[in-house]
Tab-separated table of C-alpha atoms in Angstrom:
chain	number	residue	atom	x	y	z
C	1	MET	CA	96.054	76.575	89.460
C	2	LYS	CA	99.102	77.694	91.119
C	3	THR	CA	100.564	81.009	92.268
C	4	SER	CA	104.072	82.323	91.678
C	5	MET	CA	105.290	85.127	93.972
C	6	TYR	CA	108.464	87.037	93.809
C	7	ILE	CA	109.642	89.319	96.916
C	8	GLY	CA	112.045	91.689	95.900
C	9	ASP	CA	113.856	94.506	97.858
C	10	ASN	CA	111.276	97.017	96.707
C	11	ALA	CA	108.076	95.261	95.835
C	12	ILE	CA	105.873	92.051	95.799
C	13	GLU	CA	104.869	90.418	92.571
C	14	ALA	CA	102.277	87.549	92.064
C	15	VAL	CA	100.779	85.565	89.097
C	16	THR	CA	98.171	82.866	89.126
C	17	GLY	CA	97.733	80.652	86.063
C	18	LYS	CA	98.409	77.262	84.607
C	19	ASP	CA	100.866	76.183	81.748
C	20	THR	CA	98.543	73.863	79.200
C	21	GLY	CA	101.700	73.387	76.946
C	22	LYS	CA	100.734	75.649	74.294
C	23	LYS	CA	99.386	78.709	76.371
C	24	LEU	CA	99.951	80.096	79.751
C	25	LYS	CA	96.425	80.680	80.982
C	26	ILE	CA	96.602	83.511	83.669
C	27	ARG	CA	93.813	84.262	86.135
C	28	GLY	CA	95.620	87.290	87.308
C	29	TYR	CA	98.680	89.345	87.941
C	30	TRP	CA	99.667	92.020	90.638
C	31	ARG	CA	102.526	94.017	91.978
C	32	MET	CA	102.762	96.189	95.099
C	33	PRO	CA	105.805	98.258	96.211
C	34	ILE	CA	106.746	97.540	99.860
C	35	GLU	CA	108.295	99.545	102.512
C	36	ALA	CA	112.236	99.928	102.277
C	37	GLY	CA	114.126	97.575	104.708
C	38	LEU	CA	111.594	94.971	104.910
C	39	VAL	CA	113.964	92.916	102.290
C	40	GLU	CA	117.545	93.535	101.625
C	41	HIS	CA	119.535	91.720	98.785
C	42	GLY	CA	116.723	89.238	99.041
C	43	VAL	CA	117.222	88.509	102.504
C	44	ILE	CA	114.325	89.004	104.902
C	45	LYS	CA	115.122	91.634	107.883
C	46	ASP	CA	111.879	92.396	109.134
C	47	PRO	CA	109.359	89.514	109.042
C	48	GLU	CA	106.680	91.104	110.718
C	49	GLY	CA	106.705	94.030	108.594
C	50	LEU	CA	106.874	91.561	105.481
C	51	ARG	CA	104.004	89.573	106.896
C	52	ALA	CA	102.007	92.870	107.264
C	53	ALA	CA	102.672	93.796	103.528
C	54	LEU	CA	101.844	90.139	102.319
C	55	ARG	CA	98.328	90.435	104.213
C	56	HIS	CA	97.891	93.711	102.445
C	57	PHE	CA	99.052	92.190	99.136
C	58	ARG	CA	97.012	89.357	99.328
C	59	VAL	CA	93.654	91.346	99.519
C	60	LYS	CA	94.399	93.133	96.681
C	61	ALA	CA	95.801	90.277	94.799
C	62	GLU	CA	93.478	87.664	95.689
C	63	VAL	CA	96.344	85.372	96.284
C	64	LYS	CA	96.107	81.942	97.904
C	65	LEU	CA	98.800	80.368	99.562
C	66	ASP	CA	98.092	76.530	99.319
C	67	ARG	CA	99.731	76.019	96.148
C	68	LEU	CA	102.387	78.620	96.249
C	69	GLN	CA	105.992	78.704	94.079
C	70	LEU	CA	108.357	81.429	95.111
C	71	VAL	CA	111.022	83.237	92.996
C	72	LEU	CA	114.140	84.641	94.631
C	73	ASP	CA	116.768	87.189	93.194
C	74	SER	CA	119.801	88.201	94.871
C	75	ASP	CA	123.335	89.012	94.363
C	76	LEU	CA	123.825	86.431	97.206
C	77	ILE	CA	122.701	83.906	94.317
C	78	GLN	CA	125.405	82.810	92.026
C	79	VAL	CA	125.057	81.473	88.683
C	80	LYS	CA	127.502	79.838	86.041
C	81	GLU	CA	127.197	78.554	82.447
C	82	MET	CA	128.800	75.353	82.375
C	83	GLN	CA	129.553	72.494	79.821
C	84	VAL	CA	129.010	69.222	81.364
C	85	PRO	CA	129.114	65.541	79.958
C	86	PRO	CA	126.045	63.506	80.070
C	87	LEU	CA	125.135	62.540	83.759
C	88	ASN	CA	122.379	61.602	85.787
C	89	ARG	CA	121.012	64.476	88.085
C	90	LYS	CA	122.877	63.107	91.419
C	91	LYS	CA	126.277	63.251	89.729
C	92	LEU	CA	125.619	66.408	87.627
C	93	LEU	CA	124.727	67.993	91.234
C	94	ALA	CA	128.030	66.677	92.647
C	95	LEU	CA	130.036	68.279	89.741
C	96	ILE	CA	128.012	71.549	90.324
C	97	ASP	CA	128.827	71.461	93.829
C	98	LYS	CA	132.745	71.044	93.224
C	99	GLN	CA	132.658	74.093	91.062
C	100	PHE	CA	130.903	76.239	93.413
C	101	ALA	CA	132.846	75.442	96.455
C	102	VAL	CA	135.853	76.798	95.009
C	103	ARG	CA	134.273	79.968	93.568
C	104	GLU	CA	131.769	80.764	96.590
C	105	ALA	CA	133.248	79.795	99.720
C	106	GLY	CA	132.432	82.704	101.641
C	107	LEU	CA	128.532	82.036	101.282
C	108	GLY	CA	128.612	78.938	103.864
C	109	GLU	CA	126.549	75.947	103.019
C	110	LEU	CA	125.064	75.939	99.645
C	111	VAL	CA	122.186	74.632	97.691
C	112	HIS	CA	122.539	73.981	94.034
C	113	ASP	CA	120.204	73.478	91.154
C	114	TYR	CA	120.519	73.644	87.302
C	115	MET	CA	118.631	74.650	84.309
C	116	PRO	CA	119.294	72.970	80.868
C	117	LEU	CA	120.375	75.490	78.195
C	118	SER	CA	121.035	73.380	75.257
C	119	ASP	CA	122.246	69.605	73.921
C	120	GLU	CA	125.609	70.123	71.759
C	121	ALA	CA	128.045	67.502	70.587
C	122	GLY	CA	128.517	65.150	73.373
C	123	ALA	CA	127.886	67.556	76.059
C	124	HIS	CA	125.043	69.707	77.610
C	125	ARG	CA	125.216	73.410	78.469
C	126	VAL	CA	123.335	74.082	81.816
C	127	LEU	CA	123.087	77.043	84.087
C	128	ALA	CA	124.188	76.096	87.323
C	129	CYS	CA	123.103	78.245	90.394
C	130	ALA	CA	124.099	78.200	94.022
C	131	VAL	CA	121.977	79.840	96.908
C	132	ALA	CA	123.112	79.904	100.504
C	133	LYS	CA	121.165	77.217	102.124
C	134	GLU	CA	120.474	79.809	105.137
C	135	MET	CA	118.156	82.132	102.767
C	136	VAL	CA	116.299	79.211	101.534
C	137	VAL	CA	115.675	77.863	105.062
C	138	GLN	CA	114.554	81.340	106.264
C	139	TYR	CA	111.877	81.662	103.364
C	140	ARG	CA	110.528	78.001	104.095
C	141	GLU	CA	110.310	78.892	107.738
C	142	PHE	CA	108.635	82.413	106.901
C	143	PHE	CA	105.920	81.012	104.595
C	144	GLY	CA	105.340	77.815	106.918
C	145	ALA	CA	104.515	80.169	109.710
C	146	MET	CA	101.899	81.831	107.525
C	147	GLY	CA	100.535	78.275	106.808
C	148	ALA	CA	101.806	78.137	103.107
C	149	LYS	CA	102.441	75.133	101.159
C	150	LEU	CA	105.352	76.227	99.382
C	151	LEU	CA	105.661	73.904	96.393
C	152	ASN	CA	109.014	75.119	94.590
C	153	ILE	CA	111.808	77.878	94.902
C	154	ASP	CA	113.424	79.109	91.673
C	155	VAL	CA	115.768	82.100	90.932
C	156	GLY	CA	114.794	84.904	88.879
C	157	GLY	CA	117.052	84.645	86.104
C	158	ALA	CA	116.478	81.222	85.054
C	159	CYS	CA	112.582	82.293	85.225
C	160	ALA	CA	113.393	85.102	82.840
C	161	ILE	CA	115.107	82.698	80.586
C	162	ARG	CA	112.376	80.211	80.767
C	163	ALA	CA	109.750	82.913	79.788
C	164	ILE	CA	111.638	84.382	77.221
C	165	ARG	CA	112.544	81.550	75.129
C	166	ARG	CA	108.961	80.426	74.815
C	167	MET	CA	108.008	83.775	73.570
C	168	PRO	CA	107.689	83.433	69.392
C	169	GLU	CA	107.836	86.965	69.164
C	170	LEU	CA	111.611	86.808	69.938
C	171	LYS	CA	112.517	83.312	68.374
C	172	GLY	CA	116.045	83.523	66.502
C	173	LYS	CA	116.541	87.383	67.626
C	174	THR	CA	119.839	88.588	69.363
C	175	PHE	CA	119.080	90.847	72.269
C	176	ILE	CA	119.701	92.046	75.480
C	177	PHE	CA	116.824	91.722	78.396
C	178	ALA	CA	117.362	93.968	81.505
C	179	ARG	CA	115.474	94.281	84.469
C	180	GLY	CA	115.791	96.888	87.264
C	181	ASP	CA	114.828	96.216	90.911
C	182	GLY	CA	115.636	99.281	92.811
C	183	ALA	CA	119.563	99.970	92.618
C	184	ASP	CA	120.030	96.383	91.187
C	185	MET	CA	119.997	95.753	87.492
C	186	SER	CA	120.387	92.204	85.974
C	187	ALA	CA	120.792	92.016	82.338
C	188	ILE	CA	120.885	88.824	79.888
C	189	LEU	CA	122.288	88.307	76.443
C	190	PHE	CA	120.281	86.265	73.950
C	191	GLU	CA	121.890	85.312	70.729
C	192	ASN	CA	119.872	83.711	68.035
C	193	GLY	CA	117.110	83.309	71.120
C	194	SER	CA	119.476	81.507	73.089
C	195	TYR	CA	120.854	82.368	76.331
C	196	ARG	CA	124.727	83.325	76.175
C	197	PHE	CA	125.644	85.646	79.081
C	198	SER	CA	124.391	87.339	82.135
C	199	ASN	CA	125.563	89.773	84.583
C	200	ARG	CA	124.314	91.980	87.595
C	201	SER	CA	125.232	95.549	88.452
C	202	LYS	CA	124.733	98.143	90.971
C	203	LEU	CA	123.175	101.517	90.002
C	204	GLN	CA	124.308	104.750	91.801
C	205	GLU	CA	122.030	107.383	90.502
C	206	LYS	CA	118.544	107.986	91.735
C	207	ARG	CA	116.203	105.663	89.994
C	208	GLY	CA	113.631	107.552	87.763
C	209	THR	CA	115.737	110.411	86.419
C	210	SER	CA	117.588	111.056	83.171
C	211	ALA	CA	120.978	110.401	85.180
C	212	ALA	CA	119.745	106.896	85.972
C	213	ALA	CA	118.814	106.138	82.277
C	214	VAL	CA	122.047	107.167	81.162
C	215	GLU	CA	123.930	104.975	83.717
C	216	ILE	CA	121.408	102.016	82.639
C	217	ALA	CA	122.668	102.476	79.025
C	218	ARG	CA	126.218	102.737	80.122
C	219	HIS	CA	125.999	99.323	81.961
C	220	LEU	CA	124.351	97.759	79.025
C	221	SER	CA	127.036	99.065	76.431
C	222	SER	CA	129.799	97.091	78.533
C	223	MET	CA	127.464	93.825	77.807
C	224	VAL	CA	127.534	95.072	74.018
C	225	GLN	CA	131.281	95.535	74.041
C	226	PHE	CA	131.876	92.216	75.706
C	227	GLN	CA	129.680	90.562	72.849
C	228	ARG	CA	131.453	92.149	70.148
C	229	ALA	CA	135.119	91.419	71.773
C	230	GLN	CA	134.051	87.732	71.455
C	231	LYS	CA	133.651	88.185	67.454
C	232	ALA	CA	130.234	87.019	67.581
C	233	GLU	CA	128.588	86.579	64.305
C	234	GLU	CA	125.435	87.730	65.477
C	235	HIS	CA	124.829	91.427	66.124
C	236	ILE	CA	122.528	92.595	69.023
C	237	THR	CA	119.584	94.344	67.494
C	238	ASN	CA	117.342	95.291	70.308
C	239	THR	CA	117.617	95.984	74.070
C	240	TYR	CA	114.289	95.248	76.200
C	241	LEU	CA	113.924	96.708	79.448
C	242	CYS	CA	111.440	96.257	82.455
C	243	GLY	CA	111.305	97.505	85.880
C	244	LEU	CA	111.857	101.025	84.806
C	245	GLU	CA	110.621	103.884	87.309
C	246	GLY	CA	109.617	107.557	87.155
C	247	GLU	CA	110.904	109.172	83.516
C	248	GLU	CA	113.295	106.478	82.489
C	249	GLU	CA	110.967	105.522	79.592
C	250	ALA	CA	110.738	108.944	78.424
C	251	PHE	CA	114.613	108.475	77.712
C	252	PHE	CA	114.389	105.291	75.476
C	253	GLN	CA	115.393	107.471	72.051
C	254	ASP	CA	118.514	108.725	74.012
C	255	MET	CA	119.647	105.507	75.136
C	256	SER	CA	118.832	103.957	71.678
C	257	LEU	CA	121.284	106.448	70.319
C	258	LEU	CA	123.960	105.787	72.890
C	259	LEU	CA	123.728	101.804	72.326
C	260	ASN	CA	123.096	102.174	68.714
C	261	MET	CA	120.265	100.065	68.773
C	262	GLU	CA	116.358	100.014	69.363
C	263	VAL	CA	115.755	100.221	73.062
C	264	GLY	CA	112.140	99.552	74.151
C	265	LEU	CA	109.963	97.667	76.367
C	266	LEU	CA	109.743	93.784	76.272
C	267	PRO	CA	106.719	92.908	74.031
C	268	ASP	CA	103.629	91.061	75.308
C	269	SER	CA	103.450	87.608	74.291
C	270	MET	CA	100.549	85.514	72.444
C	271	VAL	CA	101.810	82.740	74.480
C	272	VAL	CA	100.148	84.163	77.373
C	273	GLU	CA	96.397	84.402	77.719
C	274	CYS	CA	94.928	86.565	80.638
C	275	ARG	CA	91.220	86.229	81.618
C	276	ARG	CA	91.394	89.728	83.478
C	277	PRO	CA	93.837	92.479	82.373
C	278	SER	CA	95.794	94.249	85.240
C	279	GLU	CA	93.596	96.774	86.741
C	280	ASP	CA	96.879	98.789	87.613
C	281	GLY	CA	98.160	99.455	83.779
C	282	LEU	CA	100.904	96.353	84.443
C	283	ARG	CA	102.636	94.665	81.521
C	284	TYR	CA	103.353	91.049	81.530
C	285	SER	CA	107.145	92.208	81.572
C	286	ASP	CA	106.656	93.812	85.058
C	287	CYS	CA	106.143	90.420	86.306
C	288	LEU	CA	108.205	88.278	83.913
C	289	TYR	CA	109.754	86.174	86.926
C	290	CYS	CA	106.529	84.728	87.823
C	291	PHE	CA	105.264	84.303	84.538
C	292	GLY	CA	108.407	82.118	83.758
C	293	ASP	CA	108.041	80.366	86.952
C	294	LEU	CA	104.746	78.912	86.043
C	295	MET	CA	105.891	77.769	82.642
C	296	GLU	CA	106.893	74.175	82.371
C	297	ASP	CA	110.407	73.706	80.762
C	298	LYS	CA	110.140	71.043	77.996
C	299	ARG	CA	114.048	70.603	78.492
C	300	GLY	CA	113.259	68.966	81.622
C	301	GLN	CA	114.974	70.077	84.945
C	302	ARG	CA	113.538	73.241	86.078
C	303	GLY	CA	116.204	75.893	87.332
């Protein structure tokens, strides 16, 4: 079994399991809040403090570091949907490099990768990403100093897409998936079960309040308006949320009225088989990035 770990600005999450093809068999999944300031925008600011938090987390989570996969999510990670011709991996990465060299000149040296989305007539849709090389090196050195064997680094958006498109419960549906992480909120639009668009936004209101719930609904409304402006044939029927805090879940009905659609939690999936349910009342969606990171992608290259 492998362990996937996500380190956000506000919490550490981990899932240990194995993808058998039909099922993702999970030994356990865990989440622990961390002190503010240890990580900011996905960048480690206090290495010693984060090591202490990880040592405490590992006692609770029974996480081993010998087969570790890491998930990063940050507004410093750039993503772009691209239509590309059939190319081998080397040539495709060179093409992606040129795209981001123009768009993200201020991020310094970048590391690129991509995730296949779909094949269309004479072309491929991919989700390309660019990450500052400095960030990748920082995490490799950080975990190397802890004696960890880091097998892979992935990005949160790609992991969420991989997890959701494996869920039979959402096959063919048109919906928004949104995740809150402190003041950051990321949202992904799926049409007929396939990725179409994503964005990120900063929340100004205090999390866990009715004001935050209204602000979240306002940001999601902009995505709904964008989809309608594209004159899409499919209408968004649901919004699924995770990463909520405090009283926000109590305002689902109000959010549903504001968005004119059903708003609720992302459903658990039959594709996940867990030996031991979380003792903290966690839902699968609370650790969705890690679940998606452990899933093998039949389309080939991981994001």
